[in-house]
Short mmCIF file of C-alpha atoms in Angstrom, two decimals:
data_model
loop_
_atom_site.label_atom_id
_atom_site.label_comp_id
_atom_site.label_asym_id
_atom_site.label_seq_id
_atom_site.Cartn_x
_atom_site.Cartn_y
_atom_site.Cartn_z
CA MET A 4 26.03 164.86 -114.59
CA ALA A 5 26.67 162.16 -112.01
CA THR A 6 30.06 161.31 -113.42
CA GLN A 7 31.13 164.93 -113.45
CA ASP A 8 30.76 165.00 -109.69
CA THR A 9 33.24 162.18 -109.16
CA VAL A 10 35.90 162.51 -111.87
CA ARG A 11 36.73 166.19 -111.86
CA PRO A 12 40.46 166.20 -111.01
CA GLU A 13 40.41 169.56 -109.21
CA ILE A 14 38.11 168.19 -106.48
CA ARG A 15 39.96 167.11 -103.34
CA PRO A 16 37.36 165.12 -101.40
CA TRP A 17 39.00 164.85 -97.99
CA PRO A 18 39.96 168.52 -97.45
CA ALA A 19 36.45 169.49 -98.56
CA LEU A 20 34.89 167.05 -96.13
CA TRP A 21 37.06 168.22 -93.24
CA ALA A 22 35.97 171.80 -93.86
CA LEU A 23 32.29 170.83 -93.85
CA VAL A 24 32.69 168.61 -90.81
CA LEU A 25 33.88 171.61 -88.77
CA GLY A 26 30.49 173.27 -89.18
CA PHE A 27 28.68 169.99 -88.50
CA PHE A 28 30.81 169.64 -85.37
CA MET A 29 29.75 173.09 -84.19
CA ILE A 30 26.07 172.20 -84.61
CA LEU A 31 26.45 169.03 -82.56
CA VAL A 32 28.55 170.73 -79.88
CA ASP A 33 25.87 173.39 -79.56
CA SER A 34 23.19 170.76 -78.97
CA THR A 35 25.18 168.89 -76.31
CA ILE A 36 26.31 172.10 -74.61
CA VAL A 37 22.70 173.18 -74.12
CA SER A 38 21.75 169.89 -72.43
CA VAL A 39 24.46 170.51 -69.79
CA ALA A 40 23.49 174.17 -69.37
CA THR A 41 19.75 173.46 -69.05
CA PRO A 42 19.70 173.60 -65.22
CA ALA A 43 21.63 176.91 -65.18
CA ILE A 44 19.29 178.43 -67.78
CA LEU A 45 16.30 177.10 -65.83
CA GLU A 46 17.40 178.87 -62.64
CA ASP A 47 18.83 182.07 -64.13
CA LEU A 48 15.82 182.85 -66.34
CA GLY A 49 13.22 181.66 -63.84
CA ALA A 50 11.68 179.03 -66.09
CA ASP A 51 10.12 175.64 -65.33
CA VAL A 52 11.14 172.28 -66.78
CA GLY A 53 8.40 172.26 -69.43
CA THR A 54 9.41 175.70 -70.71
CA VAL A 55 13.18 175.33 -70.61
CA VAL A 56 13.01 172.14 -72.66
CA TRP A 57 11.69 174.34 -75.48
CA VAL A 58 15.17 175.89 -75.68
CA THR A 59 16.14 172.58 -77.25
CA SER A 60 12.78 171.67 -78.79
CA ALA A 61 12.42 174.99 -80.66
CA TYR A 62 15.93 174.59 -82.07
CA LEU A 63 15.26 171.03 -83.17
CA LEU A 64 11.88 171.94 -84.66
CA ALA A 65 13.35 174.84 -86.67
CA TYR A 66 16.17 172.50 -87.66
CA ALA A 67 13.90 169.65 -88.80
CA VAL A 68 11.06 171.35 -90.67
CA PRO A 69 13.09 173.07 -93.44
CA LEU A 70 15.49 170.15 -94.09
CA LEU A 71 13.47 168.79 -97.01
CA ILE A 72 13.59 172.09 -98.87
CA THR A 73 17.16 172.99 -97.89
CA GLY A 74 18.33 169.64 -99.19
CA ARG A 75 16.62 170.32 -102.51
CA LEU A 76 17.83 173.92 -102.49
CA GLY A 77 21.40 172.67 -102.20
CA ASP A 78 20.94 170.71 -105.43
CA ARG A 79 19.62 173.82 -107.15
CA ILE A 80 21.98 176.61 -106.07
CA GLY A 81 24.92 174.47 -104.96
CA PRO A 82 25.76 172.90 -101.59
CA LYS A 83 28.65 175.29 -100.99
CA LYS A 84 26.58 178.47 -101.28
CA LEU A 85 23.81 177.17 -99.05
CA TYR A 86 26.24 175.82 -96.49
CA LEU A 87 28.00 179.18 -96.20
CA THR A 88 24.66 181.00 -95.86
CA GLY A 89 23.54 178.65 -93.12
CA LEU A 90 26.86 178.92 -91.30
CA ALA A 91 26.65 182.72 -91.26
CA LEU A 92 23.06 182.62 -89.94
CA PHE A 93 23.94 180.04 -87.29
CA THR A 94 26.93 182.07 -86.07
CA LEU A 95 24.99 185.34 -85.83
CA ALA A 96 22.07 183.63 -84.08
CA SER A 97 24.51 182.13 -81.56
CA VAL A 98 25.65 185.62 -80.56
CA TRP A 99 21.99 186.64 -80.27
CA CYS A 100 21.33 183.67 -77.92
CA GLY A 101 24.13 184.79 -75.63
CA LEU A 102 22.78 188.35 -75.45
CA THR A 103 19.21 187.42 -74.44
CA ASN A 104 17.89 187.94 -70.92
CA SER A 105 14.52 186.13 -71.10
CA ILE A 106 13.54 182.56 -71.81
CA GLU A 107 11.12 183.67 -74.54
CA MET A 108 13.78 185.60 -76.47
CA LEU A 109 16.26 182.75 -76.07
CA ILE A 110 13.74 180.37 -77.62
CA VAL A 111 13.25 182.76 -80.57
CA ALA A 112 17.00 183.07 -81.12
CA ARG A 113 17.30 179.29 -81.01
CA VAL A 114 14.77 179.08 -83.83
CA PHE A 115 17.11 181.11 -86.05
CA GLN A 116 20.00 178.90 -84.98
CA GLY A 117 17.96 175.91 -86.08
CA LEU A 118 17.25 177.48 -89.47
CA GLY A 119 20.96 178.00 -90.02
CA ALA A 120 21.70 174.41 -89.03
CA SER A 121 19.02 173.15 -91.41
CA MET A 122 20.81 174.84 -94.31
CA MET A 123 24.17 173.30 -93.37
CA THR A 124 23.49 169.68 -92.47
CA PRO A 125 22.12 168.23 -95.73
CA GLN A 126 25.03 169.71 -97.66
CA THR A 127 27.60 167.60 -95.75
CA MET A 128 25.88 164.35 -96.73
CA ALA A 129 25.19 165.55 -100.27
CA VAL A 130 28.86 166.38 -100.78
CA ILE A 131 29.88 162.94 -99.47
CA THR A 132 27.47 161.30 -101.91
CA ARG A 133 28.66 163.38 -104.87
CA ILE A 134 32.45 163.44 -104.47
CA PHE A 135 33.18 160.01 -102.94
CA PRO A 136 32.70 156.76 -104.92
CA PRO A 137 30.33 154.20 -103.33
CA ASN A 138 33.15 151.95 -102.14
CA GLN A 139 34.76 154.81 -100.17
CA ARG A 140 31.68 156.38 -98.61
CA GLY A 141 31.95 154.19 -95.52
CA ARG A 142 35.24 155.84 -94.57
CA ALA A 143 33.83 159.28 -95.32
CA MET A 144 30.72 158.58 -93.25
CA SER A 145 32.94 157.27 -90.44
CA LEU A 146 34.47 160.74 -90.19
CA TRP A 147 30.93 162.09 -90.02
CA GLY A 148 30.18 159.61 -87.24
CA ALA A 149 33.45 160.27 -85.41
CA THR A 150 32.55 163.96 -85.44
CA ALA A 151 29.39 163.12 -83.51
CA GLY A 152 31.43 161.09 -81.01
CA VAL A 153 33.99 163.82 -80.41
CA ALA A 154 31.24 166.44 -80.15
CA THR A 155 29.60 164.46 -77.36
CA LEU A 156 32.87 164.76 -75.44
CA VAL A 157 33.85 168.34 -76.27
CA GLY A 158 30.33 169.76 -76.00
CA PRO A 159 29.42 168.73 -72.45
CA ILE A 160 32.89 169.32 -71.00
CA LEU A 161 33.32 172.68 -72.71
CA GLY A 162 29.78 173.57 -71.73
CA GLY A 163 30.41 172.66 -68.11
CA VAL A 164 33.62 174.70 -67.97
CA LEU A 165 31.94 177.71 -69.58
CA VAL A 166 28.81 177.51 -67.41
CA ASP A 167 30.85 177.15 -64.21
CA GLY A 168 33.43 179.79 -65.12
CA LEU A 169 31.73 182.43 -67.29
CA GLY A 170 27.99 181.72 -67.34
CA TRP A 171 25.63 179.86 -69.65
CA GLN A 172 25.71 182.73 -72.22
CA TRP A 173 29.21 181.69 -73.25
CA ILE A 174 28.06 178.34 -74.57
CA PHE A 175 26.65 180.42 -77.45
CA PHE A 176 29.38 183.07 -77.70
CA ILE A 177 31.98 180.34 -78.28
CA ASN A 178 30.36 179.61 -81.65
CA ALA A 179 31.42 182.98 -83.07
CA PRO A 180 35.17 182.31 -83.58
CA VAL A 181 34.51 178.70 -84.65
CA GLY A 182 31.95 179.91 -87.18
CA VAL A 183 34.37 182.43 -88.66
CA VAL A 184 37.13 179.81 -89.07
CA GLY A 185 34.67 177.33 -90.54
CA PHE A 186 33.41 179.92 -93.03
CA VAL A 187 36.93 180.69 -94.28
CA LEU A 188 37.86 177.01 -94.63
CA ALA A 189 34.66 176.13 -96.47
CA MET A 190 35.10 179.10 -98.80
CA ARG A 191 38.57 177.86 -99.77
CA LEU A 192 38.26 174.06 -99.72
CA VAL A 193 34.70 173.08 -100.68
CA PRO A 194 34.26 172.80 -104.48
CA ASP A 195 31.48 174.40 -106.48
CA LEU A 196 29.60 171.32 -107.66
CA PRO A 197 27.25 171.22 -110.67
CA THR A 198 23.70 172.29 -109.91
CA HIS A 199 20.39 170.80 -111.01
CA GLU A 200 17.17 172.64 -111.82
CA HIS A 201 14.38 172.00 -109.31
CA LYS A 202 10.96 173.44 -108.65
CA PHE A 203 9.79 173.95 -105.11
CA ASP A 204 6.64 172.45 -103.68
CA LEU A 205 5.34 175.31 -101.56
CA VAL A 206 2.14 173.44 -100.63
CA GLY A 207 4.28 170.59 -99.34
CA VAL A 208 6.44 172.97 -97.31
CA VAL A 209 3.37 174.46 -95.59
CA LEU A 210 1.73 171.09 -94.90
CA SER A 211 4.90 169.52 -93.46
CA ALA A 212 5.68 172.55 -91.28
CA VAL A 213 2.14 172.92 -89.91
CA GLY A 214 1.67 169.19 -89.32
CA LEU A 215 4.96 168.73 -87.51
CA PHE A 216 4.51 171.82 -85.37
CA LEU A 217 1.01 170.83 -84.23
CA LEU A 218 2.11 167.30 -83.41
CA VAL A 219 5.20 168.29 -81.42
CA PHE A 220 3.53 171.20 -79.64
CA GLY A 221 0.66 168.96 -78.58
CA ILE A 222 3.00 166.31 -77.19
CA GLN A 223 5.21 168.90 -75.47
CA GLU A 224 2.38 170.74 -73.73
CA GLY A 225 0.18 167.74 -72.92
CA GLN A 226 1.29 167.26 -69.32
CA LYS A 227 1.14 171.00 -68.62
CA TYR A 228 -2.57 171.09 -69.52
CA ASP A 229 -3.33 167.65 -68.05
CA TRP A 230 -4.04 166.38 -71.59
CA GLY A 231 -7.20 168.51 -71.67
CA GLN A 232 -8.25 171.94 -72.89
CA ILE A 233 -5.62 174.57 -73.69
CA LYS A 234 -7.82 177.52 -74.54
CA GLY A 235 -11.43 177.62 -75.72
CA PRO A 236 -12.11 174.77 -78.15
CA ILE A 237 -8.40 173.98 -78.53
CA SER A 238 -7.29 170.87 -76.65
CA VAL A 239 -4.07 168.89 -76.50
CA TRP A 240 -5.55 165.95 -78.35
CA SER A 241 -7.10 168.16 -81.03
CA LEU A 242 -3.61 169.53 -81.79
CA ILE A 243 -2.04 166.06 -81.92
CA ILE A 244 -4.78 164.58 -84.10
CA THR A 245 -4.84 167.60 -86.41
CA GLY A 246 -1.06 167.38 -86.77
CA LEU A 247 -1.29 163.71 -87.75
CA VAL A 248 -4.05 164.46 -90.26
CA VAL A 249 -2.05 167.31 -91.83
CA LEU A 250 1.03 165.09 -92.11
CA ALA A 251 -1.12 162.41 -93.77
CA LEU A 252 -2.35 165.06 -96.23
CA PHE A 253 1.28 166.01 -96.87
CA VAL A 254 2.16 162.43 -97.82
CA PHE A 255 -0.98 162.18 -99.99
CA TRP A 256 -0.09 165.44 -101.75
CA GLN A 257 3.43 164.20 -102.39
CA SER A 258 2.05 161.06 -104.05
CA ARG A 259 -0.27 163.11 -106.29
CA ASN A 260 2.09 165.98 -107.13
CA ARG A 261 2.90 165.55 -110.82
CA GLY A 262 5.50 168.31 -110.76
CA GLU A 263 8.41 167.95 -108.38
CA PRO A 264 7.31 167.02 -104.86
CA LEU A 265 9.16 168.24 -101.80
CA LEU A 266 9.50 164.63 -100.61
CA PRO A 267 10.43 162.39 -103.58
CA LEU A 268 8.56 159.24 -102.57
CA GLY A 269 10.46 157.34 -105.26
CA LEU A 270 13.51 157.41 -103.00
CA PHE A 271 11.71 155.02 -100.67
CA LYS A 272 11.61 152.33 -103.37
CA ASP A 273 15.17 151.64 -102.25
CA ARG A 274 14.64 149.26 -99.34
CA ASN A 275 17.81 150.25 -97.54
CA PHE A 276 17.03 153.96 -97.80
CA SER A 277 13.60 153.39 -96.21
CA LEU A 278 14.93 151.18 -93.43
CA ALA A 279 17.86 153.51 -92.71
CA ASN A 280 15.43 156.38 -92.23
CA VAL A 281 13.46 154.33 -89.70
CA ALA A 282 16.66 153.42 -87.85
CA ILE A 283 18.08 156.95 -87.73
CA THR A 284 14.73 158.31 -86.49
CA THR A 285 14.96 156.06 -83.44
CA VAL A 286 18.62 157.00 -82.90
CA GLY A 287 17.79 160.73 -83.03
CA PHE A 288 14.93 160.15 -80.59
CA ALA A 289 17.00 158.15 -78.11
CA ILE A 290 20.21 160.20 -78.05
CA THR A 291 18.30 163.46 -77.56
CA ALA A 292 15.94 162.02 -74.95
CA MET A 293 18.70 160.38 -72.91
CA ALA A 294 20.61 163.57 -72.14
CA PHE A 295 17.87 165.38 -70.20
CA PRO A 296 17.17 162.91 -67.36
CA LEU A 297 20.85 161.99 -67.01
CA MET A 298 22.07 165.60 -66.66
CA LEU A 299 19.20 166.63 -64.37
CA TRP A 300 19.83 163.61 -62.11
CA ALA A 301 23.57 164.24 -61.94
CA GLN A 302 23.15 167.86 -60.90
CA ALA A 303 19.95 167.77 -58.83
CA VAL A 304 20.44 164.47 -56.99
CA ARG A 305 24.22 164.01 -56.89
CA GLY A 306 24.98 167.74 -56.66
CA LEU A 307 27.55 167.60 -59.45
CA THR A 308 28.60 170.80 -61.16
CA PRO A 309 27.88 171.10 -64.92
CA THR A 310 31.53 170.28 -65.62
CA ARG A 311 31.58 167.16 -63.47
CA SER A 312 28.20 166.10 -64.87
CA ALA A 313 29.61 166.38 -68.38
CA LEU A 314 32.63 164.28 -67.44
CA LEU A 315 30.26 161.34 -66.99
CA LEU A 316 30.05 161.21 -70.79
CA VAL A 317 33.82 160.94 -71.34
CA PRO A 318 33.83 157.13 -71.75
CA MET A 319 31.06 157.34 -74.34
CA ALA A 320 32.80 159.99 -76.42
CA VAL A 321 36.30 158.48 -76.27
CA ILE A 322 35.13 154.99 -77.21
CA ALA A 323 32.88 156.25 -80.01
CA GLY A 324 35.64 158.40 -81.48
CA ALA A 325 38.18 155.57 -81.30
CA LEU A 326 35.88 153.03 -82.93
CA SER A 327 34.57 155.20 -85.78
CA PRO A 328 37.60 154.89 -88.16
CA PHE A 329 37.66 151.11 -87.70
CA VAL A 330 33.92 150.85 -88.25
CA GLY A 331 34.15 153.07 -91.34
CA ARG A 332 36.59 150.66 -93.00
CA LEU A 333 34.41 147.74 -91.96
CA VAL A 334 31.30 149.32 -93.48
CA ASP A 335 32.87 149.37 -96.96
CA ARG A 336 33.34 145.60 -97.00
CA THR A 337 30.76 144.13 -94.56
CA PRO A 338 26.94 143.92 -94.87
CA PRO A 339 25.61 146.84 -92.79
CA ARG A 340 22.90 144.88 -90.99
CA PHE A 341 25.44 143.24 -88.69
CA ILE A 342 27.31 146.45 -87.82
CA ALA A 343 24.30 148.72 -87.39
CA GLY A 344 22.31 146.00 -85.63
CA PHE A 345 25.09 145.48 -83.09
CA GLY A 346 25.30 149.23 -82.46
CA LEU A 347 21.56 149.66 -81.97
CA LEU A 348 21.39 146.65 -79.66
CA CYS A 349 24.23 148.08 -77.54
CA CYS A 350 22.44 151.43 -77.41
CA ALA A 351 19.16 149.94 -76.19
CA VAL A 352 20.91 147.75 -73.61
CA SER A 353 22.99 150.68 -72.32
CA MET A 354 19.94 152.87 -71.68
CA PHE A 355 18.05 150.04 -70.00
CA TRP A 356 21.16 149.37 -67.90
CA MET A 357 21.36 153.05 -66.89
CA SER A 358 17.72 153.01 -65.85
CA GLN A 359 18.49 150.14 -63.47
CA VAL A 360 21.55 151.66 -61.78
CA ILE A 361 20.46 155.29 -61.32
CA GLU A 362 19.99 155.70 -57.57
CA PRO A 363 20.78 158.60 -55.22
CA ASP A 364 23.90 156.91 -53.81
CA VAL A 365 25.04 154.68 -56.68
CA PRO A 366 28.86 154.54 -57.06
CA ILE A 367 29.80 156.56 -60.12
CA TRP A 368 31.84 153.71 -61.61
CA GLN A 369 28.66 151.63 -61.89
CA LEU A 370 27.06 154.37 -63.97
CA LEU A 371 30.15 154.70 -66.18
CA LEU A 372 29.81 151.09 -67.38
CA PRO A 373 26.54 151.57 -69.31
CA ILE A 374 27.81 154.94 -70.52
CA ALA A 375 30.89 153.17 -71.94
CA LEU A 376 28.59 150.69 -73.69
CA LEU A 377 26.76 153.68 -75.14
CA GLY A 378 30.11 154.73 -76.64
CA VAL A 379 30.40 151.35 -78.35
CA ALA A 380 26.87 151.85 -79.66
CA ASN A 381 27.65 155.30 -81.08
CA GLY A 382 30.78 153.96 -82.76
CA PHE A 383 28.82 151.25 -84.55
CA MET A 384 25.58 153.12 -85.39
CA TRP A 385 26.24 156.33 -87.26
CA ALA A 386 28.48 155.26 -90.15
CA PRO A 387 26.60 152.11 -91.28
CA ILE A 388 23.17 153.72 -91.05
CA GLY A 389 24.24 156.90 -92.87
CA THR A 390 26.18 155.00 -95.53
CA THR A 391 23.30 152.59 -96.11
CA ALA A 392 20.90 155.48 -96.62
CA THR A 393 23.08 157.33 -99.15
CA ARG A 394 24.91 154.49 -100.93
CA ASN A 395 22.47 154.11 -103.84
CA LEU A 396 21.21 157.70 -104.18
CA PRO A 397 21.22 159.06 -107.76
CA MET A 398 23.48 162.09 -108.02
CA HIS A 399 20.76 164.51 -109.10
CA GLN A 400 18.81 163.65 -105.92
CA ALA A 401 21.76 163.62 -103.51
CA GLY A 402 20.57 166.76 -101.75
CA ALA A 403 16.96 165.60 -101.64
CA GLY A 404 17.97 162.24 -100.18
CA ALA A 405 20.24 163.88 -97.61
CA GLY A 406 17.42 166.25 -96.73
CA VAL A 407 14.99 163.38 -96.16
CA TYR A 408 17.52 161.44 -94.07
CA ASN A 409 18.38 164.41 -91.87
CA THR A 410 14.70 165.35 -91.59
CA THR A 411 13.80 161.95 -90.20
CA ARG A 412 16.76 162.12 -87.82
CA GLN A 413 15.68 165.52 -86.56
CA VAL A 414 12.02 164.56 -86.39
CA GLY A 415 13.14 161.75 -84.11
CA ALA A 416 15.15 164.24 -82.03
CA VAL A 417 12.20 166.65 -81.79
CA LEU A 418 9.83 163.89 -80.70
CA GLY A 419 12.46 162.57 -78.29
CA SER A 420 12.86 165.99 -76.69
CA ALA A 421 9.10 166.53 -76.44
CA SER A 422 8.28 163.01 -75.26
CA ILE A 423 10.98 162.84 -72.59
CA ALA A 424 9.81 166.18 -71.17
CA VAL A 425 6.27 164.84 -70.89
CA LEU A 426 7.45 161.59 -69.34
CA MET A 427 9.78 163.30 -66.86
CA GLU A 428 7.02 165.63 -65.63
CA SER A 429 4.59 162.72 -65.40
CA ARG A 430 7.05 160.56 -63.45
CA LEU A 431 7.95 163.45 -61.15
CA ALA A 432 4.28 164.07 -60.41
CA HIS A 433 3.82 160.36 -59.68
CA ASN A 434 6.93 159.86 -57.55
CA LEU A 435 6.73 163.23 -55.78
CA PRO A 436 2.99 163.83 -55.25
CA GLY A 437 1.98 167.46 -55.03
CA SER A 438 5.18 168.72 -56.67
CA GLY A 439 3.91 168.94 -60.25
CA GLY A 440 7.49 168.55 -61.39
CA ALA A 441 8.63 171.63 -59.47
CA PRO A 442 11.50 169.97 -57.62
CA ALA A 443 13.51 169.92 -60.79
CA GLY A 444 13.96 173.62 -60.50
CA GLU A 445 13.96 174.20 -56.76
CA GLY A 446 17.16 172.43 -55.83
CA PHE A 447 19.60 174.11 -58.16
CA SER A 448 20.13 177.18 -56.05
CA SER A 449 21.79 174.98 -53.43
CA GLY A 450 23.25 172.56 -55.98
CA ARG A 451 21.36 169.52 -54.65
CA LEU A 452 17.79 168.51 -53.86
CA PRO A 453 16.71 167.93 -50.25
CA GLU A 454 17.30 164.39 -48.96
CA MET A 455 13.59 163.60 -48.73
CA VAL A 456 12.96 163.98 -52.49
CA ARG A 457 16.16 162.53 -53.97
CA GLN A 458 14.87 158.96 -54.20
CA GLY A 459 11.65 160.01 -55.89
CA PHE A 460 13.51 162.25 -58.31
CA SER A 461 16.00 159.48 -59.14
CA ASP A 462 13.20 157.01 -59.75
CA ALA A 463 11.50 159.48 -62.10
CA MET A 464 14.67 160.01 -64.16
CA ALA A 465 15.43 156.26 -64.25
CA GLN A 466 11.91 155.40 -65.41
CA SER A 467 12.15 158.07 -68.11
CA LEU A 468 15.20 156.33 -69.62
CA MET A 469 13.08 153.27 -70.42
CA LEU A 470 11.36 155.20 -73.22
CA PRO A 471 14.42 155.69 -75.49
CA ALA A 472 15.50 152.10 -74.79
CA LEU A 473 12.18 150.76 -76.09
CA VAL A 474 12.13 153.06 -79.12
CA LEU A 475 15.58 151.80 -80.16
CA LEU A 476 14.20 148.27 -80.54
CA VAL A 477 12.24 149.50 -83.57
CA GLY A 478 15.49 150.78 -85.10
CA LEU A 479 17.17 147.45 -84.35
CA ILE A 480 14.51 145.55 -86.29
CA ALA A 481 14.89 147.95 -89.23
CA ALA A 482 18.69 147.52 -89.28
CA LEU A 483 18.45 143.74 -89.24
CA LEU A 484 16.39 143.95 -92.44
CA PHE A 485 19.10 145.83 -94.40
CA THR A 486 20.22 144.14 -97.63
CA ALA A 487 23.85 144.01 -98.78
CA PRO A 488 24.77 147.11 -100.87
CA SER A 489 25.18 146.68 -104.62
CA HIS A 490 29.00 146.86 -104.64
CA LEU A 491 29.20 144.01 -102.11
CA GLN A 492 26.64 141.96 -104.05
CA LYS A 493 28.77 142.38 -107.16
CA HIS A 494 31.87 141.18 -105.32
CA GLN A 495 29.95 138.15 -104.07
CA VAL A 496 28.85 137.31 -107.63
CA ASP A 497 32.40 137.74 -108.94
CA ALA A 498 33.69 135.42 -106.23
CA VAL A 499 31.12 132.72 -107.01
CA GLN A 500 31.44 132.77 -110.81
CA PRO A 501 34.89 131.06 -111.05
CA ALA A 502 33.67 128.21 -108.89
CA ASP A 503 30.57 127.82 -111.07
CA GLN A 504 32.70 127.74 -114.19
CA THR A 505 34.96 124.98 -112.88
CA THR A 506 31.97 122.79 -112.16
#
């Protein structure tokens, strides 16, 4: 079955990948657009910081929880069918988001967007694994990584233009025409790949969903309830601890399930797969967490419009997009530990650097330097980590492996979103006593916070950026422990053998 996926002459890998990447691009643009529009949504719908962050957190949670089963479902019914279903759901939910007039309904609509995204994302990686040979997957994954880089440019700038010109609702309406075009292209260009019979672990689905929800909800709402009682016997810590226990039960159940577990623990016998999942979790955490304090500082302290705030990210996006093709070629012939390790180190240094320069009156060019370094980091992180995770996956588990990888990435993003919200509110309360975090929402009507609170607000956002910088160090250690992929090991053996024979 594995060979059928790679030798069928009618399959054209690159057109198929381009069609899938369009949908992946739309998902990423949607995420970055929302980070820029957060202040406008906060003011227009009368929400506070803790609530408006759930516009992103609910999306990421609904995105992350089903990824294990949607990856497996793609193996069973075909990645093309599931991708098209998810794209249709995502597009319709985007229109729903734009039509809402309350923060609660927007959060609900974002959940359905997340479900659609969860159906789409694993299929892109599964298709790469199944239609590209191992020695070409680096270039394919570089396109995947370049898509992320371009999305970080297009998303914020497009979001800023739409928010300033038409209103925040249009950041969702714009998905409708893109979704239609993406659906038509995928219908025509993506091949119908062979399917594999799988059973579904419903107990595992319930345990993973409940555990993750309790954990994230507890972290998200901790500061709001002063880490104490929420209602009756329910406390913040009881939710967090219960979530951890349920997730531990999920892992235990997966190890004892003699049928077909939702999470195939055998995949983690591959050292690189395990380490790549650790690394991408920290990347998802850091990239998601970084956007909130940076955008809030730019608009609340510096008084920048959403468009001008988004333009701060131009160096990051341009550099990442330019580097990705070069890095993709490098990944196919260089041990990934050096490339991914360099990228993760640059990412951690850039966020620490940003935390040191964010001040109310800092010259913008000084902020653009660490943002440019973040572009270098993005160019060197995505392709080697993704390729390392998928390089040795067996074909019949391509969807399952892609589901696991994207789940860990999104779990990192969910925890990053929740944790940064907690830390921002805590730092605001510390630096602006008596505010309880309220200043984040009070200054947007005039476009800038009062002079007396700008320093405290800047300090709170700068201190918050230390969290993703520290988390990335864990990913750096994981990347440095990568082993050379099998095709490079074989080339090394072939190169050594002639010398051995002559001696």
